[in-house]
Amino acid sequence: MKTSTWIDAENAHCAQNYYPLPVVLTKGKGVWLWDIEGKRYLDMMSAYSAVSLGHSHPRLLQVLTEQAHKLCVVSRAFHTDTMRPFLEKLCQISGLDMALPMNTGVEAVETAIKAARRWGVEKKGIPDGQVEIIVAKNNFHGRTLTVISFSSDESYKTHFGPFTPGFVEIPFGDEIALKKAITTNTCAFLVEPIQGEAGIQIPPQGWLKRCAKICQENNVLLILDEIQSGLGRTGKLFAFEHEEIMPDGLILGKALGGGILPVSAFLAKKEIMSVFTPGSHGSTFGGNPLATRVALEAISLIQEGDLLERTQMLGEELLQGLRAIKSPLIREVRGKGLWVGVEINTQKISARKVCEKMMELGVLSKEAHDSVIRFAPPLIIERENLHWAIEQFTKAIQFLS
Ligand SMILES: *Cc1c(COP(=O)(O)O)cnc(C)c1O
């Protein structure tokens, strides 16, 4: 069947809550994807960083199948022998004390919000029902109702109200605004160290460190959403390491599942996590043996060898390669590690058009909003493939100029 026929047939039954590129994928291996017509593409997007280890990593497939034959899901009604190694690993790599496993990213964000609120009431002494959480403008933390309640993107919110109260927005990168926004009812500041969906927005150097200090001075929890920035994407295991700080809570997802399963977790200091009591939170699939076994292996793979150093080095090359392209279509190139955004002059062309042209040339990526083309290849990408992607992007830009 032809791609366009396939897509029309799918659209007859599919909610139109996404606007995918017109390609129908059927196979993936490493950094490569294949469509139903047999055409091969380089994956420069990695499912929004979920596929940092590439598609179908052999070691992940091995533990996946081994564990699948052994034990997959029993719910949290029982202990399982896969949970402890997974939690120990998470705490060891992050420096935090405890973790609560969930499935999707937004569930872990919800978990963090519940933990912060209960901590606010039970440990900080904020009157019940009056806790406030400070968030950043243009944040992205997922799509549940509570989480879109503090989104600044109207398209996420239209006609979905009423919304969850208790969130206060400040500009990203502005610590004076953070200081001013804190009241005696503030329990936490929830923020992405780098805003991915907002278009790979990097705050001023030292900002996070200054925020950490302000939070500490005011007994406000610093909770970092590293669902996209974490687990090696920026060239360090966690983006907070670039600023040598320690958050009170940390949210992980995406790459945690090795690009195979949805696995997320909220990690925190003991003082915070201890607010959870039996019945106060849960998930049928969260922490299931299959997911935790795959996640444990995914973390090991990210830690092993020189993957992080390579990510830093190749990230620099990607940044330089893209910055070398001189075109009136390009406004700015910014990024950290293998996570780069190219801001397009939307008066001349849409980012979508550029992504469509790149697709023709065999490179898959996706715009963030209308103006930014993101590059976030699997961290395992070979140098020559990365440079090939830069060449194709250059061709696309030249063609469209
Ligand atoms: C993707 C993402 C989420 C939501 O994760 P889902 O698995 O899609 O629910 C939350 N926060 C950040 C920073 C993300 O990039």
PDB file of C-alpha atoms in Angstrom, residues 163-379:
ATOM      1  CA  PHE A 163      -8.083  23.746  35.797  1.00  0.00           C
ATOM      2  CA  THR A 164      -6.140  22.811  38.931  1.00  0.00           C
ATOM      3  CA  PRO A 165      -5.222  25.888  40.985  1.00  0.00           C
ATOM      4  CA  GLY A 166      -2.076  26.396  43.036  1.00  0.00           C
ATOM      5  CA  PHE A 167       0.534  27.201  40.391  1.00  0.00           C
ATOM      6  CA  VAL A 168       2.447  30.440  39.964  1.00  0.00           C
ATOM      7  CA  GLU A 169       4.367  31.225  36.789  1.00  0.00           C
ATOM      8  CA  ILE A 170       7.666  33.088  36.499  1.00  0.00           C
ATOM      9  CA  PRO A 171       9.817  33.787  33.424  1.00  0.00           C
ATOM     10  CA  PHE A 172      12.369  31.031  32.699  1.00  0.00           C
ATOM     11  CA  GLY A 173      15.868  32.211  33.544  1.00  0.00           C
ATOM     12  CA  ASP A 174      14.815  34.973  35.958  1.00  0.00           C
ATOM     13  CA  GLU A 175      15.901  34.359  39.560  1.00  0.00           C
ATOM     14  CA  ILE A 176      14.672  37.734  40.792  1.00  0.00           C
ATOM     15  CA  ALA A 177      11.170  36.735  39.697  1.00  0.00           C
ATOM     16  CA  LEU A 178      11.616  33.450  41.562  1.00  0.00           C
ATOM     17  CA  LYS A 179      12.578  35.270  44.738  1.00  0.00           C
ATOM     18  CA  LYS A 180       9.574  37.593  44.429  1.00  0.00           C
ATOM     19  CA  ALA A 181       7.128  34.771  43.701  1.00  0.00           C
ATOM     20  CA  ILE A 182       7.971  32.820  46.848  1.00  0.00           C
ATOM     21  CA  THR A 183       5.418  33.189  49.658  1.00  0.00           C
ATOM     22  CA  THR A 184       5.001  31.353  52.953  1.00  0.00           C
ATOM     23  CA  ASN A 185       2.696  28.985  51.020  1.00  0.00           C
ATOM     24  CA  THR A 186       5.287  28.009  48.407  1.00  0.00           C
ATOM     25  CA  CYS A 187       6.273  24.365  48.662  1.00  0.00           C
ATOM     26  CA  ALA A 188       8.273  23.864  45.470  1.00  0.00           C
ATOM     27  CA  PHE A 189       9.815  25.244  42.310  1.00  0.00           C
ATOM     28  CA  LEU A 190       9.254  22.789  39.445  1.00  0.00           C
ATOM     29  CA  VAL A 191      11.436  23.421  36.398  1.00  0.00           C
ATOM     30  CA  GLU A 192      13.224  21.868  33.417  1.00  0.00           C
ATOM     31  CA  PRO A 193      16.987  22.629  33.505  1.00  0.00           C
ATOM     32  CA  ILE A 194      16.729  23.156  29.735  1.00  0.00           C
ATOM     33  CA  GLN A 195      13.306  23.673  28.177  1.00  0.00           C
ATOM     34  CA  GLY A 196      13.045  21.055  25.435  1.00  0.00           C
ATOM     35  CA  GLU A 197       9.570  21.446  23.988  1.00  0.00           C
ATOM     36  CA  ALA A 198       9.855  25.232  24.208  1.00  0.00           C
ATOM     37  CA  GLY A 199      12.588  24.887  21.575  1.00  0.00           C
ATOM     38  CA  ILE A 200      15.756  23.825  23.445  1.00  0.00           C
ATOM     39  CA  GLN A 201      15.869  26.975  25.569  1.00  0.00           C
ATOM     40  CA  ILE A 202      19.009  27.216  27.676  1.00  0.00           C
ATOM     41  CA  PRO A 203      18.884  29.498  30.735  1.00  0.00           C
ATOM     42  CA  PRO A 204      21.710  31.911  31.592  1.00  0.00           C
ATOM     43  CA  GLN A 205      24.860  30.277  33.003  1.00  0.00           C
ATOM     44  CA  GLY A 206      24.548  29.791  36.744  1.00  0.00           C
ATOM     45  CA  TRP A 207      20.815  30.364  36.855  1.00  0.00           C
ATOM     46  CA  LEU A 208      19.940  26.935  38.190  1.00  0.00           C
ATOM     47  CA  LYS A 209      22.606  27.268  40.857  1.00  0.00           C
ATOM     48  CA  ARG A 210      21.198  30.604  41.967  1.00  0.00           C
ATOM     49  CA  CYS A 211      17.689  29.094  41.996  1.00  0.00           C
ATOM     50  CA  ALA A 212      18.910  26.213  44.136  1.00  0.00           C
ATOM     51  CA  LYS A 213      20.298  28.700  46.653  1.00  0.00           C
ATOM     52  CA  ILE A 214      17.089  30.758  46.731  1.00  0.00           C
ATOM     53  CA  CYS A 215      15.032  27.599  47.224  1.00  0.00           C
ATOM     54  CA  GLN A 216      17.251  26.406  50.026  1.00  0.00           C
ATOM     55  CA  GLU A 217      17.148  29.768  51.824  1.00  0.00           C
ATOM     56  CA  ASN A 218      13.358  29.785  51.686  1.00  0.00           C
ATOM     57  CA  ASN A 219      12.696  26.128  52.513  1.00  0.00           C
ATOM     58  CA  VAL A 220      11.265  25.583  49.033  1.00  0.00           C
ATOM     59  CA  LEU A 221      11.869  22.272  47.238  1.00  0.00           C
ATOM     60  CA  LEU A 222      13.742  22.398  43.947  1.00  0.00           C
ATOM     61  CA  ILE A 223      12.213  19.744  41.711  1.00  0.00           C
ATOM     62  CA  LEU A 224      13.819  19.193  38.332  1.00  0.00           C
ATOM     63  CA  ASP A 225      11.981  17.678  35.400  1.00  0.00           C
ATOM     64  CA  GLU A 226      14.818  15.867  33.616  1.00  0.00           C
ATOM     65  CA  ILE A 227      12.519  13.608  31.626  1.00  0.00           C
ATOM     66  CA  GLN A 228      14.125  14.891  28.435  1.00  0.00           C
ATOM     67  CA  SER A 229      17.375  16.492  29.630  1.00  0.00           C
ATOM     68  CA  GLY A 230      18.402  13.592  31.854  1.00  0.00           C
ATOM     69  CA  LEU A 231      20.203  10.307  31.281  1.00  0.00           C
ATOM     70  CA  GLY A 232      22.993  11.609  29.108  1.00  0.00           C
ATOM     71  CA  ARG A 233      21.221  13.850  26.592  1.00  0.00           C
ATOM     72  CA  THR A 234      23.281  16.942  27.480  1.00  0.00           C
ATOM     73  CA  GLY A 235      26.596  15.098  27.810  1.00  0.00           C
ATOM     74  CA  LYS A 236      26.267  14.564  31.566  1.00  0.00           C
ATOM     75  CA  LEU A 237      24.104  11.932  33.191  1.00  0.00           C
ATOM     76  CA  PHE A 238      21.889  14.769  34.469  1.00  0.00           C
ATOM     77  CA  ALA A 239      21.717  18.373  33.299  1.00  0.00           C
ATOM     78  CA  PHE A 240      21.934  19.573  36.925  1.00  0.00           C
ATOM     79  CA  GLU A 241      25.518  18.285  37.041  1.00  0.00           C
ATOM     80  CA  HIS A 242      26.550  21.119  34.689  1.00  0.00           C
ATOM     81  CA  GLU A 243      25.779  23.503  37.560  1.00  0.00           C
ATOM     82  CA  GLU A 244      27.014  21.283  40.372  1.00  0.00           C
ATOM     83  CA  ILE A 245      23.799  21.397  42.333  1.00  0.00           C
ATOM     84  CA  MET A 246      21.655  18.796  44.008  1.00  0.00           C
ATOM     85  CA  PRO A 247      17.880  18.968  43.520  1.00  0.00           C
ATOM     86  CA  ASP A 248      15.444  17.868  46.242  1.00  0.00           C
ATOM     87  CA  GLY A 249      13.389  15.948  43.718  1.00  0.00           C
ATOM     88  CA  LEU A 250      14.089  14.645  40.244  1.00  0.00           C
ATOM     89  CA  ILE A 251      11.742  13.402  37.532  1.00  0.00           C
ATOM     90  CA  LEU A 252      12.959  10.888  34.962  1.00  0.00           C
ATOM     91  CA  GLY A 253      11.253   9.199  32.028  1.00  0.00           C
ATOM     92  CA  LYS A 254      11.730   8.794  28.291  1.00  0.00           C
ATOM     93  CA  ALA A 255      15.232   7.261  27.891  1.00  0.00           C
ATOM     94  CA  LEU A 256      14.739   5.414  31.197  1.00  0.00           C
ATOM     95  CA  GLY A 257      12.707   2.818  29.296  1.00  0.00           C
ATOM     96  CA  GLY A 258      15.511   2.179  26.816  1.00  0.00           C
ATOM     97  CA  GLY A 259      13.239   3.150  23.932  1.00  0.00           C
ATOM     98  CA  ILE A 260      11.289  -0.047  24.507  1.00  0.00           C
ATOM     99  CA  LEU A 261       8.846   0.481  27.355  1.00  0.00           C
ATOM    100  CA  PRO A 262       7.344   3.457  29.151  1.00  0.00           C
ATOM    101  CA  VAL A 263       9.264   3.769  32.417  1.00  0.00           C
ATOM    102  CA  SER A 264       9.381   6.866  34.603  1.00  0.00           C
ATOM    103  CA  ALA A 265      10.252   7.662  38.179  1.00  0.00           C
ATOM    104  CA  PHE A 266      10.111  10.392  40.756  1.00  0.00           C
ATOM    105  CA  LEU A 267      13.244  10.471  42.903  1.00  0.00           C
ATOM    106  CA  ALA A 268      13.621  12.478  46.079  1.00  0.00           C
ATOM    107  CA  LYS A 269      15.267  12.935  49.416  1.00  0.00           C
ATOM    108  CA  LYS A 270      13.857  10.709  52.147  1.00  0.00           C
ATOM    109  CA  GLU A 271      12.235  13.620  53.951  1.00  0.00           C
ATOM    110  CA  ILE A 272      10.037  14.220  50.900  1.00  0.00           C
ATOM    111  CA  MET A 273       9.331  10.673  49.752  1.00  0.00           C
ATOM    112  CA  SER A 274       8.342   9.636  53.260  1.00  0.00           C
ATOM    113  CA  VAL A 275       5.092  11.626  52.905  1.00  0.00           C
ATOM    114  CA  PHE A 276       3.697   8.758  50.839  1.00  0.00           C
ATOM    115  CA  THR A 277       1.719   6.254  52.889  1.00  0.00           C
ATOM    116  CA  PRO A 278      -0.163   3.159  51.709  1.00  0.00           C
ATOM    117  CA  GLY A 279      -3.053   4.239  49.506  1.00  0.00           C
ATOM    118  CA  SER A 280      -1.765   7.761  48.863  1.00  0.00           C
ATOM    119  CA  HIS A 281      -0.456   6.997  45.395  1.00  0.00           C
ATOM    120  CA  GLY A 282      -0.162   4.099  43.012  1.00  0.00           C
ATOM    121  CA  SER A 283       0.018   2.602  39.567  1.00  0.00           C
ATOM    122  CA  THR A 284      -0.842  -0.921  38.422  1.00  0.00           C
ATOM    123  CA  PHE A 285       2.038  -1.095  35.969  1.00  0.00           C
ATOM    124  CA  GLY A 286       4.506   1.262  37.694  1.00  0.00           C
ATOM    125  CA  GLY A 287       7.641  -0.624  38.675  1.00  0.00           C
ATOM    126  CA  ASN A 288       6.637  -3.875  36.974  1.00  0.00           C
ATOM    127  CA  PRO A 289       9.414  -6.472  36.590  1.00  0.00           C
ATOM    128  CA  LEU A 290       9.643  -6.226  32.822  1.00  0.00           C
ATOM    129  CA  ALA A 291       9.926  -2.427  32.854  1.00  0.00           C
ATOM    130  CA  THR A 292      12.348  -2.210  35.767  1.00  0.00           C
ATOM    131  CA  ARG A 293      14.623  -4.889  34.316  1.00  0.00           C
ATOM    132  CA  VAL A 294      14.822  -3.095  30.972  1.00  0.00           C
ATOM    133  CA  ALA A 295      15.305   0.273  32.692  1.00  0.00           C
ATOM    134  CA  LEU A 296      18.134  -1.066  34.854  1.00  0.00           C
ATOM    135  CA  GLU A 297      19.935  -2.275  31.742  1.00  0.00           C
ATOM    136  CA  ALA A 298      19.256   1.019  29.938  1.00  0.00           C
ATOM    137  CA  ILE A 299      20.874   2.976  32.787  1.00  0.00           C
ATOM    138  CA  SER A 300      23.890   0.623  32.750  1.00  0.00           C
ATOM    139  CA  LEU A 301      24.309   1.124  29.015  1.00  0.00           C
ATOM    140  CA  ILE A 302      24.205   4.904  29.389  1.00  0.00           C
ATOM    141  CA  GLN A 303      26.818   4.764  32.155  1.00  0.00           C
ATOM    142  CA  GLU A 304      29.153   2.384  30.350  1.00  0.00           C
ATOM    143  CA  GLY A 305      32.188   3.265  28.278  1.00  0.00           C
ATOM    144  CA  ASP A 306      32.544   6.779  26.947  1.00  0.00           C
ATOM    145  CA  LEU A 307      28.952   7.457  25.889  1.00  0.00           C
ATOM    146  CA  LEU A 308      28.735  10.705  27.877  1.00  0.00           C
ATOM    147  CA  GLU A 309      32.106  12.041  26.666  1.00  0.00           C
ATOM    148  CA  ARG A 310      31.146  11.133  23.100  1.00  0.00           C
ATOM    149  CA  THR A 311      27.835  12.927  23.542  1.00  0.00           C
ATOM    150  CA  GLN A 312      29.640  16.090  24.639  1.00  0.00           C
ATOM    151  CA  MET A 313      32.142  15.891  21.795  1.00  0.00           C
ATOM    152  CA  LEU A 314      29.664  15.043  19.053  1.00  0.00           C
ATOM    153  CA  GLY A 315      27.284  17.647  20.448  1.00  0.00           C
ATOM    154  CA  GLU A 316      29.965  20.294  19.944  1.00  0.00           C
ATOM    155  CA  GLU A 317      30.460  19.104  16.366  1.00  0.00           C
ATOM    156  CA  LEU A 318      26.725  19.209  15.718  1.00  0.00           C
ATOM    157  CA  LEU A 319      26.494  22.731  17.126  1.00  0.00           C
ATOM    158  CA  GLN A 320      29.484  23.929  15.102  1.00  0.00           C
ATOM    159  CA  GLY A 321      28.326  22.187  11.931  1.00  0.00           C
ATOM    160  CA  LEU A 322      24.907  23.805  12.140  1.00  0.00           C
ATOM    161  CA  ARG A 323      26.295  27.214  13.101  1.00  0.00           C
ATOM    162  CA  ALA A 324      28.537  27.130  10.025  1.00  0.00           C
ATOM    163  CA  ILE A 325      25.480  27.191   7.762  1.00  0.00           C
ATOM    164  CA  LYS A 326      24.924  30.745   6.662  1.00  0.00           C
ATOM    165  CA  SER A 327      21.362  31.351   5.610  1.00  0.00           C
ATOM    166  CA  PRO A 328      18.748  34.073   6.124  1.00  0.00           C
ATOM    167  CA  LEU A 329      16.380  31.261   7.083  1.00  0.00           C
ATOM    168  CA  ILE A 330      18.319  30.537  10.289  1.00  0.00           C
ATOM    169  CA  ARG A 331      17.989  32.843  13.290  1.00  0.00           C
ATOM    170  CA  GLU A 332      19.903  30.953  15.966  1.00  0.00           C
ATOM    171  CA  VAL A 333      21.466  27.593  16.746  1.00  0.00           C
ATOM    172  CA  ARG A 334      21.609  26.572  20.412  1.00  0.00           C
ATOM    173  CA  GLY A 335      22.046  23.381  22.361  1.00  0.00           C
ATOM    174  CA  LYS A 336      23.895  21.248  24.850  1.00  0.00           C
ATOM    175  CA  GLY A 337      25.180  17.756  24.182  1.00  0.00           C
ATOM    176  CA  LEU A 338      23.313  15.931  21.438  1.00  0.00           C
ATOM    177  CA  TRP A 339      20.326  18.199  21.860  1.00  0.00           C
ATOM    178  CA  VAL A 340      20.268  21.140  19.482  1.00  0.00           C
ATOM    179  CA  GLY A 341      17.555  23.497  18.290  1.00  0.00           C
ATOM    180  CA  VAL A 342      17.712  25.547  15.114  1.00  0.00           C
ATOM    181  CA  GLU A 343      15.488  28.609  15.291  1.00  0.00           C
ATOM    182  CA  ILE A 344      14.017  29.324  11.880  1.00  0.00           C
ATOM    183  CA  ASN A 345      12.953  32.703  10.541  1.00  0.00           C
ATOM    184  CA  THR A 346       9.222  31.952  10.390  1.00  0.00           C
ATOM    185  CA  GLN A 347       8.592  35.014   8.229  1.00  0.00           C
ATOM    186  CA  LYS A 348      10.422  33.169   5.472  1.00  0.00           C
ATOM    187  CA  ILE A 349       9.547  29.538   6.118  1.00  0.00           C
ATOM    188  CA  SER A 350       8.015  27.202   8.695  1.00  0.00           C
ATOM    189  CA  ALA A 351      10.074  24.679  10.629  1.00  0.00           C
ATOM    190  CA  ARG A 352       7.601  22.053   9.432  1.00  0.00           C
ATOM    191  CA  LYS A 353       8.549  22.726   5.780  1.00  0.00           C
ATOM    192  CA  VAL A 354      12.215  22.204   6.620  1.00  0.00           C
ATOM    193  CA  CYS A 355      11.421  18.928   8.395  1.00  0.00           C
ATOM    194  CA  GLU A 356       9.435  17.746   5.364  1.00  0.00           C
ATOM    195  CA  LYS A 357      12.349  18.542   3.056  1.00  0.00           C
ATOM    196  CA  MET A 358      14.785  16.744   5.364  1.00  0.00           C
ATOM    197  CA  MET A 359      12.474  13.742   5.359  1.00  0.00           C
ATOM    198  CA  GLU A 360      12.707  13.645   1.576  1.00  0.00           C
ATOM    199  CA  LEU A 361      16.480  13.654   1.999  1.00  0.00           C
ATOM    200  CA  GLY A 362      16.350  10.746   4.464  1.00  0.00           C
ATOM    201  CA  VAL A 363      16.595  12.496   7.831  1.00  0.00           C
ATOM    202  CA  LEU A 364      13.761  12.446  10.354  1.00  0.00           C
ATOM    203  CA  SER A 365      13.251  15.213  12.851  1.00  0.00           C
ATOM    204  CA  LYS A 366      10.342  17.229  14.149  1.00  0.00           C
ATOM    205  CA  GLU A 367       9.699  20.874  14.770  1.00  0.00           C
ATOM    206  CA  ALA A 368       9.170  22.217  18.283  1.00  0.00           C
ATOM    207  CA  HIS A 369       6.384  24.790  18.008  1.00  0.00           C
ATOM    208  CA  ASP A 370       6.453  26.428  14.563  1.00  0.00           C
ATOM    209  CA  SER A 371       9.899  27.905  14.715  1.00  0.00           C
ATOM    210  CA  VAL A 372      12.477  25.399  15.962  1.00  0.00           C
ATOM    211  CA  ILE A 373      13.925  22.307  14.325  1.00  0.00           C
ATOM    212  CA  ARG A 374      15.230  19.919  16.918  1.00  0.00           C
ATOM    213  CA  PHE A 375      18.174  17.583  16.555  1.00  0.00           C
ATOM    214  CA  ALA A 376      18.345  14.867  19.202  1.00  0.00           C
ATOM    215  CA  PRO A 377      19.819  11.738  17.641  1.00  0.00           C
ATOM    216  CA  PRO A 378      20.381   8.533  19.574  1.00  0.00           C
ATOM    217  CA  LEU A 379      23.506   9.088  21.697  1.00  0.00           C
TER     218      LEU A 379
END
